[in-house]
Short mmCIF file of C-alpha atoms and ligand atoms in Angstrom, two decimals:
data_model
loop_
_atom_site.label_atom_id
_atom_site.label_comp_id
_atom_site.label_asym_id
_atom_site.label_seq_id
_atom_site.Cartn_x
_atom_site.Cartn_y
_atom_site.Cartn_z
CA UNK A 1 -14.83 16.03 -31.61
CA UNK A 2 -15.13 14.06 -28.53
CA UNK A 3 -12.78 15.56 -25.70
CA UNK A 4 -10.06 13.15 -24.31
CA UNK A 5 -10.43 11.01 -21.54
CA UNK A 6 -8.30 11.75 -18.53
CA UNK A 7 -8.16 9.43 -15.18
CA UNK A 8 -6.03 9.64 -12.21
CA UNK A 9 -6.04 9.17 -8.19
CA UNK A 10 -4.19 9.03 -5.57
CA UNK A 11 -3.73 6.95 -2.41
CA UNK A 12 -5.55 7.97 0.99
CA UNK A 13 -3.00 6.38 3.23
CA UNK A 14 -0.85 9.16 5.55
CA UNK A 15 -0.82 12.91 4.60
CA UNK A 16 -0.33 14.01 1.89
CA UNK A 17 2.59 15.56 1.02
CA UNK A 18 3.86 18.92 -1.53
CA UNK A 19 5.23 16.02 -3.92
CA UNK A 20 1.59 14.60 -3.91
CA UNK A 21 0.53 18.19 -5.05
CA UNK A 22 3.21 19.57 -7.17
CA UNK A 23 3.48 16.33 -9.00
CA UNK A 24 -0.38 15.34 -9.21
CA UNK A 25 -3.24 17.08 -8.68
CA UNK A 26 -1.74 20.85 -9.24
CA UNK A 27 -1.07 19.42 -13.19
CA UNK A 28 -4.86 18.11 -12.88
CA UNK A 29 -5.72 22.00 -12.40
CA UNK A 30 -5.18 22.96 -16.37
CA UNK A 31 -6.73 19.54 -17.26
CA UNK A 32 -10.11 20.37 -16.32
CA UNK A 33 -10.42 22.81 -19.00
CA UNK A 34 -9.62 21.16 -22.05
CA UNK A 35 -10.31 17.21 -21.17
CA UNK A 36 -12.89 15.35 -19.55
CA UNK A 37 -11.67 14.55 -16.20
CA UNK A 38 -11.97 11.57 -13.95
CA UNK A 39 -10.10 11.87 -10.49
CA UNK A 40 -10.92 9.39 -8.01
CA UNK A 41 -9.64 8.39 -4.19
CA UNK A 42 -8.28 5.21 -4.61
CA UNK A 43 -9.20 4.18 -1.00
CA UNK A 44 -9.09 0.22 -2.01
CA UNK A 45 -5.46 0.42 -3.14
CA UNK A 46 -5.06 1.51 -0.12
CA UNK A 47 -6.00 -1.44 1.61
CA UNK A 48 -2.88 -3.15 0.59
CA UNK A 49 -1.41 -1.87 4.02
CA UNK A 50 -2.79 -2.14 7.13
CA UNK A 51 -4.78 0.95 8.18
CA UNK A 52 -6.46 2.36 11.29
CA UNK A 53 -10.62 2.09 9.90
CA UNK A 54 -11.44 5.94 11.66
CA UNK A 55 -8.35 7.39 9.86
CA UNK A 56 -8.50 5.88 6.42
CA UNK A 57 -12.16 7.17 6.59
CA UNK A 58 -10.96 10.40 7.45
CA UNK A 59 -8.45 10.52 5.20
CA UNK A 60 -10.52 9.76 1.90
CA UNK A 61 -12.42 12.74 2.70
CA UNK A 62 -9.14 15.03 3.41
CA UNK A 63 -8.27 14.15 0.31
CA UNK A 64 -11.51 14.90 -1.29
CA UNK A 65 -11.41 18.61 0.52
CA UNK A 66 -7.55 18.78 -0.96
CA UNK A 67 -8.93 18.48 -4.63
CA UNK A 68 -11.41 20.78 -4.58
CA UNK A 69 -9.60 23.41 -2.35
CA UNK A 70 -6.59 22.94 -5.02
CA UNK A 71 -8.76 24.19 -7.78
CA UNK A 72 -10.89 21.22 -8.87
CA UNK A 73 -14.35 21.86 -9.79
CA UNK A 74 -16.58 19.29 -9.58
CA UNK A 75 -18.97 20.70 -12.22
CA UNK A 76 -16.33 20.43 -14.52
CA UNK A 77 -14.46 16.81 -13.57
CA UNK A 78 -15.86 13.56 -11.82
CA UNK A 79 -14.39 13.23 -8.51
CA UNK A 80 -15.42 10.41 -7.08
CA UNK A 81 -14.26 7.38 -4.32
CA UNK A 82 -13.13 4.03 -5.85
CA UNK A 83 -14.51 2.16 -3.24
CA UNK A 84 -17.94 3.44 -4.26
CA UNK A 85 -18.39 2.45 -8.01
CA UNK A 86 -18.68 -1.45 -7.45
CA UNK A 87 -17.74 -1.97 -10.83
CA UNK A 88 -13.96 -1.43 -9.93
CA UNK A 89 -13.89 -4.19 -7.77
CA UNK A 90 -16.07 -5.90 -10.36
CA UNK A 91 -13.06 -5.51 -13.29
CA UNK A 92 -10.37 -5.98 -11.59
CA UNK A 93 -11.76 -9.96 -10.96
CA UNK A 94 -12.07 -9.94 -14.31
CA UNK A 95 -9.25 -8.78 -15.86
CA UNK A 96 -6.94 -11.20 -12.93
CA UNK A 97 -7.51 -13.79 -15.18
CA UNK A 98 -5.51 -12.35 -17.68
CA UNK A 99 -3.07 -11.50 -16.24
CA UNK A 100 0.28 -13.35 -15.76
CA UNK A 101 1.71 -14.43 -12.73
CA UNK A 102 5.19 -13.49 -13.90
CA UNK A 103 3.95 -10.20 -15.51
CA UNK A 104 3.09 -8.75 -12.20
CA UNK A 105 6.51 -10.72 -10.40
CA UNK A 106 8.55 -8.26 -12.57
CA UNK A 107 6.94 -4.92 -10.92
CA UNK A 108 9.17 -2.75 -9.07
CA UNK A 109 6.60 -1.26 -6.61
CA UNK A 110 5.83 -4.64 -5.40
CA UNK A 111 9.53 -5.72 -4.89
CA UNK A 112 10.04 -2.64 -3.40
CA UNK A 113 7.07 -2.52 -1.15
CA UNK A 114 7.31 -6.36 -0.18
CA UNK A 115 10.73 -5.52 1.17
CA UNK A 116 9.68 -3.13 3.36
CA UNK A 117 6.34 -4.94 4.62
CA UNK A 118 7.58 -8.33 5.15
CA UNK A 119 5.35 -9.58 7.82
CA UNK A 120 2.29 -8.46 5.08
CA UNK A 121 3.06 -9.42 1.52
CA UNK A 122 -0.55 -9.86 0.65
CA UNK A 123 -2.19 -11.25 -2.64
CA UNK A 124 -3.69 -7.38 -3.12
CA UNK A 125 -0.27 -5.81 -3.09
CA UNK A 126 0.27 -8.39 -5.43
CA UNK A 127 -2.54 -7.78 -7.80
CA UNK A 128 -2.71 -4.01 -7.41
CA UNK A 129 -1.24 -2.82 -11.03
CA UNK A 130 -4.50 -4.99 -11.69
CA UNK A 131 -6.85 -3.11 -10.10
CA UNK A 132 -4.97 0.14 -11.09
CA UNK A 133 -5.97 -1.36 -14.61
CA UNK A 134 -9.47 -1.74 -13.85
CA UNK A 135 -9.74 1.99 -12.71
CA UNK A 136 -8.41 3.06 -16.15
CA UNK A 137 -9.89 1.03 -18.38
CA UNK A 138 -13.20 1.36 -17.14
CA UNK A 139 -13.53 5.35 -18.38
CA UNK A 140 -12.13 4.09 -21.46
CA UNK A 141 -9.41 6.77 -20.92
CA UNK A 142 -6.70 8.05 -22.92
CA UNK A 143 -4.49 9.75 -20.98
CA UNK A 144 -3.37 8.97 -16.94
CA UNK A 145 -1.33 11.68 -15.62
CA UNK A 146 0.88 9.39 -12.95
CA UNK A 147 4.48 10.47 -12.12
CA UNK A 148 7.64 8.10 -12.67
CA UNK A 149 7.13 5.49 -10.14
CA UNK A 150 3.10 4.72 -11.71
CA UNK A 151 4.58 4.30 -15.57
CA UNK A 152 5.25 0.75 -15.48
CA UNK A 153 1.99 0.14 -14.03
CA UNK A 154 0.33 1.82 -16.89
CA UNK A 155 2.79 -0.23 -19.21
CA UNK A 156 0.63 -3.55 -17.56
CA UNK A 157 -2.89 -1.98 -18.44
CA UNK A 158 -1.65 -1.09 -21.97
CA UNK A 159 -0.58 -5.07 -21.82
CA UNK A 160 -3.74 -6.54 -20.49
CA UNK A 161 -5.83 -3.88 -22.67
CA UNK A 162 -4.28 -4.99 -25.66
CA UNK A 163 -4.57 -8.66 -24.92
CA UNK A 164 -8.29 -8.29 -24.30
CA UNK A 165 -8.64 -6.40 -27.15
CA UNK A 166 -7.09 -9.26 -29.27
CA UNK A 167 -9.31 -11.83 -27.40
CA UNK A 168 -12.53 -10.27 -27.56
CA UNK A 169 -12.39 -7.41 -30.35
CA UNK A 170 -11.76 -3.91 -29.61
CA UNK A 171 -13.27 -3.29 -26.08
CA UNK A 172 -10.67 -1.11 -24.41
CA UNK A 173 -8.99 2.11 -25.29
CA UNK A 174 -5.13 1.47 -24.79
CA UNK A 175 -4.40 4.32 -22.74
CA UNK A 176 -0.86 6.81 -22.61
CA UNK A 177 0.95 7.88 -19.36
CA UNK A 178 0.98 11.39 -19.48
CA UNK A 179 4.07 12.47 -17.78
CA UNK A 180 5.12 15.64 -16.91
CA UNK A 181 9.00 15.84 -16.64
CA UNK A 182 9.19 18.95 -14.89
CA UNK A 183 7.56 18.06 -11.66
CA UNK A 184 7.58 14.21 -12.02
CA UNK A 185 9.52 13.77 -8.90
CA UNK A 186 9.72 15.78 -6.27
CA UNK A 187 12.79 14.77 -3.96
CA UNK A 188 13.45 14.19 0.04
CA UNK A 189 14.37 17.32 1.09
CA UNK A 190 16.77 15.68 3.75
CA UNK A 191 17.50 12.87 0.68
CA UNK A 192 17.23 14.42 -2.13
CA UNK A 193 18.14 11.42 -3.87
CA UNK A 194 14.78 9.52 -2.98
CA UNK A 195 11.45 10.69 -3.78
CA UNK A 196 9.88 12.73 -1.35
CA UNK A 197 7.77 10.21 0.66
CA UNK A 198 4.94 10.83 3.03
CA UNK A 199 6.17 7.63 5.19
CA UNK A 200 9.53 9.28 5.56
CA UNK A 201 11.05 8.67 9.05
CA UNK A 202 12.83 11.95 9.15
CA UNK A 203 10.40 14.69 8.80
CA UNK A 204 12.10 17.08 8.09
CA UNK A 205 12.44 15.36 4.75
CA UNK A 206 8.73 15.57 3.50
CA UNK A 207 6.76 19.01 3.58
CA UNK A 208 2.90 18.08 4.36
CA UNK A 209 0.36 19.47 2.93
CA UNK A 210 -1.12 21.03 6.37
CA UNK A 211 2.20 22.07 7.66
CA UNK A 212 2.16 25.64 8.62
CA UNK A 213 3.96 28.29 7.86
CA UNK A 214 6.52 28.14 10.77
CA UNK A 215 7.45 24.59 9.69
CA UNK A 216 7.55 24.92 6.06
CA UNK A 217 9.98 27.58 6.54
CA UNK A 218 12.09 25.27 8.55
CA UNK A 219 12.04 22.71 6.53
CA UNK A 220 13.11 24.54 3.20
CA UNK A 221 15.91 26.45 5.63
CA UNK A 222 17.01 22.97 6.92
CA UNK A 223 17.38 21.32 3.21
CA UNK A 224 20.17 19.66 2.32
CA UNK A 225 22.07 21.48 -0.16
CA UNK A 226 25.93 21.46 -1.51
CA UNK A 227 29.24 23.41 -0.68
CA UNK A 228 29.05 25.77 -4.17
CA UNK A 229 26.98 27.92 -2.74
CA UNK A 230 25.49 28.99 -6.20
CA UNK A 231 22.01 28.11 -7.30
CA UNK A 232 22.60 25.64 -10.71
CA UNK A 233 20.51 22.73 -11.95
CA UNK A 234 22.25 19.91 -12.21
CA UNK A 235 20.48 16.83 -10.61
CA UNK A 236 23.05 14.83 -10.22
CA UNK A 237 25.82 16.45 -8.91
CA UNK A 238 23.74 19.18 -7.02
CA UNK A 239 20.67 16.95 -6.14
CA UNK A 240 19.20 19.09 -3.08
CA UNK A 241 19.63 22.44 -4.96
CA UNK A 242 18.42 21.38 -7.87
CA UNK A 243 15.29 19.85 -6.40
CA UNK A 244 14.61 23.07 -4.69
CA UNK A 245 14.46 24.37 -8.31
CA UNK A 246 12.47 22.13 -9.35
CA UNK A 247 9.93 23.23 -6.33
CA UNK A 248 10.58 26.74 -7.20
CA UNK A 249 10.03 25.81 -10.86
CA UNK A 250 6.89 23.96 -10.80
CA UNK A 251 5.15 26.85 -8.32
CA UNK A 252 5.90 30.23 -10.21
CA UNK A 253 6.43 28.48 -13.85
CA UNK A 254 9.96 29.85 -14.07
CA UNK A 255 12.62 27.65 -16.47
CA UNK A 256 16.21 26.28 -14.94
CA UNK A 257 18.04 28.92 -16.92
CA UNK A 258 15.83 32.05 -15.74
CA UNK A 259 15.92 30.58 -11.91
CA UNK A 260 19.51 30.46 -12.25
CA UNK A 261 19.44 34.18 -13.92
CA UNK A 262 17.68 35.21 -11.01
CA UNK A 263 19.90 33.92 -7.80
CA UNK A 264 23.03 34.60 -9.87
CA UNK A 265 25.35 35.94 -7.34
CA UNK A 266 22.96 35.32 -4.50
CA UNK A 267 23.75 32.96 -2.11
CA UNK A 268 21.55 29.48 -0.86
CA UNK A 269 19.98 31.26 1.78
CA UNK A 270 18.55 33.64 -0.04
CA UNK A 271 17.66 31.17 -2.36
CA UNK A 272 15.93 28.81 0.59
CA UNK A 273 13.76 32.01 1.94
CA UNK A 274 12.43 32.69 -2.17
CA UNK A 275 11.14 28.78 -2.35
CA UNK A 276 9.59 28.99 1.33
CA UNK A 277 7.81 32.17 0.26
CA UNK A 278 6.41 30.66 -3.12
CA UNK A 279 5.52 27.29 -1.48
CA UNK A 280 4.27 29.17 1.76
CA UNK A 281 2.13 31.38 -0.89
CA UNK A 282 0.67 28.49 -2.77
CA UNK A 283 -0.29 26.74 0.07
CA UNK A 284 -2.00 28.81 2.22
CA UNK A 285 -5.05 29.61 0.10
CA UNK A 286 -5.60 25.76 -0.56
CA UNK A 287 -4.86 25.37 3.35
CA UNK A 288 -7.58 27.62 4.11
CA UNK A 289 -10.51 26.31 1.73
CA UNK A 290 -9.52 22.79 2.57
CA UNK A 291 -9.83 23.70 6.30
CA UNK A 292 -13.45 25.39 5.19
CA UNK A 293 -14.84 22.28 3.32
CA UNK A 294 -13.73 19.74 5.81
CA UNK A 295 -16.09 21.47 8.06
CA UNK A 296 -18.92 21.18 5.40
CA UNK A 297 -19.21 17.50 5.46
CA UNK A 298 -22.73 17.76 3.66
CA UNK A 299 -21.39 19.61 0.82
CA UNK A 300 -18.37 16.89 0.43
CA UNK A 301 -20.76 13.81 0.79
CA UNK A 302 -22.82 15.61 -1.74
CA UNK A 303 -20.24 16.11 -4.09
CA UNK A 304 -18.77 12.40 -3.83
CA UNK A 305 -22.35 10.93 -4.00
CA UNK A 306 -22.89 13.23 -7.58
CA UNK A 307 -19.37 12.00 -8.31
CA UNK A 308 -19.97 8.50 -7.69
CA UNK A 309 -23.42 8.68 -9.97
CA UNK A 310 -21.91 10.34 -13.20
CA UNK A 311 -19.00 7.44 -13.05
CA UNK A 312 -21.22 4.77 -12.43
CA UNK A 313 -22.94 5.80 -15.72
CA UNK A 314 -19.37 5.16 -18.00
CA UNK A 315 -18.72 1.95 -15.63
CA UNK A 316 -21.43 0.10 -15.77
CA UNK A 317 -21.66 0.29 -19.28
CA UNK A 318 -17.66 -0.90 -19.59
CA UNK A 319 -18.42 -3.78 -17.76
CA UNK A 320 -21.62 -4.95 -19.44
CA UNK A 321 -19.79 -4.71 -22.37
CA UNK A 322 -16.62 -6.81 -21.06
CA UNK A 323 -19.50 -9.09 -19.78
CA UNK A 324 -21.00 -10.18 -22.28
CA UNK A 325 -17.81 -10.15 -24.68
CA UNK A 326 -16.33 -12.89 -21.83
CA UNK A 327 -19.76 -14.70 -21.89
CA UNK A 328 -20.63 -13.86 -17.85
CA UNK A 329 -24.44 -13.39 -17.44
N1 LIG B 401 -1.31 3.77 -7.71
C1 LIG B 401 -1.42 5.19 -7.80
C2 LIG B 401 -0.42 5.83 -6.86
O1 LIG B 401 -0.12 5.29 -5.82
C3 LIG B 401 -2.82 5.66 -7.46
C4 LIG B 401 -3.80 5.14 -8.47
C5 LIG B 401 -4.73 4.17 -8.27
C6 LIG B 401 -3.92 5.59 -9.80
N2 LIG B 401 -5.44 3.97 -9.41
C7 LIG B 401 -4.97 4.80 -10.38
C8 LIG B 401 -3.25 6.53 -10.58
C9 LIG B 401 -5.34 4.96 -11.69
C10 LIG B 401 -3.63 6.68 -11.90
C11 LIG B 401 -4.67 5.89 -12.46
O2 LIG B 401 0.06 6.89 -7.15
#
């Protein structure tokens, strides 16, 4: 049997941040093995907001040398940039027109984001979930690992996959969000009611992914916790402990109830110095071989350029197919 299709990508605006990893690309890691992986930079969605040219250059290739030093091989997956496989772009014209004004009106990302950037609520902010669809539906995949905030996004491409389908014949595989609850959302450390956000104004609220040691130790000893003093998960009535779990969780593969086993009778300080030493021991091996390869350029423009042919294969025949289904020569 055929293996699964898997896609997925994240953003290269800002730095990236431990919620990025925990909740993304470390799940990616035990993908590679049994699926056949497609993870892409989605350096176009990032164009929604305005960005300096140098950095978001730079950054698509940080976040290139974060996927590989994380543990992605790229024998074994496709990593590749959006921007590079045309065909993207190509789709996403495409599958605009159907697509419904009011469809894309009721998305919370774009309320939420056209709040906060009111001097640029552009048509691609609007139309993103569209392009998100394009990137998805192209590899024909089955599963997209997103967390919370990306599901109903992937509700949309189910919608517009389904409505081409019923147009045109089956064309599209209607793909499944692929969720995992455990790490899904990684909270502000500061507010640990609000996802953990790389444009954070308080700092000390987002671990980075190149913070060092020092600061990551800081950060976790600074985190906002509760007056109990005893380590229980309980989201929302202990929100900053339980997040810390969560952390703690997702990096040594430890349950609630064990965690809570383990710090019974121990305090939150001890508690604070066991999650800095897990995250500070996860982190510095990827620190170290990202450092390496963003030194190598020629090895990462090799590996996108190899990246970029293998998807092209899969995308150009998607859209030949949509093509000549919708009657464009
Ligand atoms: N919008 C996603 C995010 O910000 C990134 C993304 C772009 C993506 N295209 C995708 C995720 C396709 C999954 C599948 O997190």
């Amino acid at each position: 049997m055929d293996k699964k299709v898997i896609l997925s990508g994240v953003q290269s605006t800002g730095r990236l941040t431990l919620g990025n990893y925990l909740g993304a690309i470390n799940n990616w890691v035990e993908m590679q093995e049994k699926y056949d992986c497609y993870y892409m930079i989605a350096n176009s969605h990032s164009l929604t907001v305005r960005n300096n040219p140098e950095e978001l250059r730079n950054n698509t290739l940080k976040i290139l040398a974060l996927y590989i030093a994380a543990g992605l091989d790229p024998e074994k997956n496709t990593i590749f940039i959006q921007s590079q496989v045309k065909e993207h772009a190509e789709l996403a014209w495409i599958l605009n027109c159907y697509t419904y004004m009011g469809e894309l009106s009721r998305m919370t990302q774009f309320k939420d984001k056209s709040l906060k950037h009111q001097d640029n609520i552009n048509a691609g902010l609007f139309t993103y979930p569209v392009l998100m669809a394009a990137d998805i539906l192209l590899y024909k995949a089955n599963l997209v690992p997103v967390g919370e905030d990306q599901k109903q996004h992937l509700e949309i491409t189910r919608d517009i996959a389904e409505r081409f389908n019923k147009l045109y014949g089956d064309t599209f595989v209607i793909p499944e969000a692929y969720v995992r609850k455990e790490t899904a959302r990684i909270m502000g450390l500061q507010d640990p009611t609000s996802k953990m956000s790389k444009s954070a104004t308080n700092l000390n609220d987002v671990i980075f992914l190149d913070d060092s040691e020092e600061t990551i130790i800081k950060k976790i000893k600074k985190a906002v916790t509760d007056s109990e003093n005893v380590v229980r998960f309980a989201p929302e009535t202990k929100p900053g402990v339980s997040n810390l779990m969560q952390i703690y969780s997702a990096i040594t593969n430890k349950g609630f109830e064990e965690i809570e086993k383990d710090f019974e009778g121990k305090g939150y300080g001890d508690f604070k110095m066991a999650v800095a030493e897990v995250v500070v021991g996860k982190l510095k091996p990827i620190q170290e071989k990202y450092n390496e390869l963003l030194e190598n350029r020629d090895y990462l423009v090799k590996v996108y350029t190899e990246g970029k042919m293998k998807a092209e294969k899969i995308a150009i025949k998607t859209i030949n197919e949509v093509k000549e289904k919708i009657g464009i020569l």
